[in-house]
XYZ file of C-alpha atoms in Angstrom:
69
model
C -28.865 9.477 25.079
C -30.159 7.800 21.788
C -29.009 8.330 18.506
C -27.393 11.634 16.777
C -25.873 12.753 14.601
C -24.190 15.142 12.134
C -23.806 15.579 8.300
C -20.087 16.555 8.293
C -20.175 18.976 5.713
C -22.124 21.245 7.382
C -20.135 23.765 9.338
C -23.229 24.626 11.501
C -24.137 21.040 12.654
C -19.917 20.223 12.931
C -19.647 23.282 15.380
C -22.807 21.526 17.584
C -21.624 17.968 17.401
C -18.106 19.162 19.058
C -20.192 21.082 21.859
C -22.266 18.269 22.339
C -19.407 15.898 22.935
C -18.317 18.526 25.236
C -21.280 18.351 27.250
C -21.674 14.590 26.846
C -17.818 14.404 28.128
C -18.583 16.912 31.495
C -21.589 14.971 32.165
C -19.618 11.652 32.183
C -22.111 9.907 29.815
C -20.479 7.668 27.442
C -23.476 5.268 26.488
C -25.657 6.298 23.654
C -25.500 5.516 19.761
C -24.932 7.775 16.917
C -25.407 7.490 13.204
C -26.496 5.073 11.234
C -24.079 3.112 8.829
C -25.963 3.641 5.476
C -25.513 7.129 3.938
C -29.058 7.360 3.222
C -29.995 8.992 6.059
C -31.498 12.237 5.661
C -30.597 14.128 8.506
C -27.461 12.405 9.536
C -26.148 11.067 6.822
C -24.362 7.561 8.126
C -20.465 6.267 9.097
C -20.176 5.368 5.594
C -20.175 7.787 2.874
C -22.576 7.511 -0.388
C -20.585 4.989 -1.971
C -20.983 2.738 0.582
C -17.411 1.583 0.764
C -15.719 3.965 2.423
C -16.003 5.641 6.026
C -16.358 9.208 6.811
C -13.591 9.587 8.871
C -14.930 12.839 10.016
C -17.526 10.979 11.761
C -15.170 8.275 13.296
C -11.935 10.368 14.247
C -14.707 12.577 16.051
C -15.874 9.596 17.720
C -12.303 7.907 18.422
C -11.241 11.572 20.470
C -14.343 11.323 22.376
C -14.162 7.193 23.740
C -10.255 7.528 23.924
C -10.842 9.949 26.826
């Protein structure tokens, strides 16, 4: 897998990010990237949010359920 991603705001692309760790969790893949860090991504947005100081912890508590499995 490459990268993804999710603006976290968006209840549509939250509700496929969770499925998608689902399927990435029952296929027992674990290597791929997501996000970028700067905000300024379009379609993802990044890890940090648009003041680039402070994390989206949406993004990284999402993240921190999935590799803690």
């Amino acid at each position: 897998i490459g990268e993804f991603g999710f603006i976290s705001d968006n209840p549509q692309e939250s509700k496929w990010i969770v499925a998608f760790f689902a399927w990435l969790k029952k296929k027992g893949i674990k290597s791929h990237y997501c996000w970028c860090m700067s905000p300024n991504s379009v379609d993802t947005g990044g890890l940090f949010l648009p003041n680039c100081l402070d994390i989206d912890c949406r993004k990284t508590h999402l993240l921190q359920e999935f590799w803690n499995d």
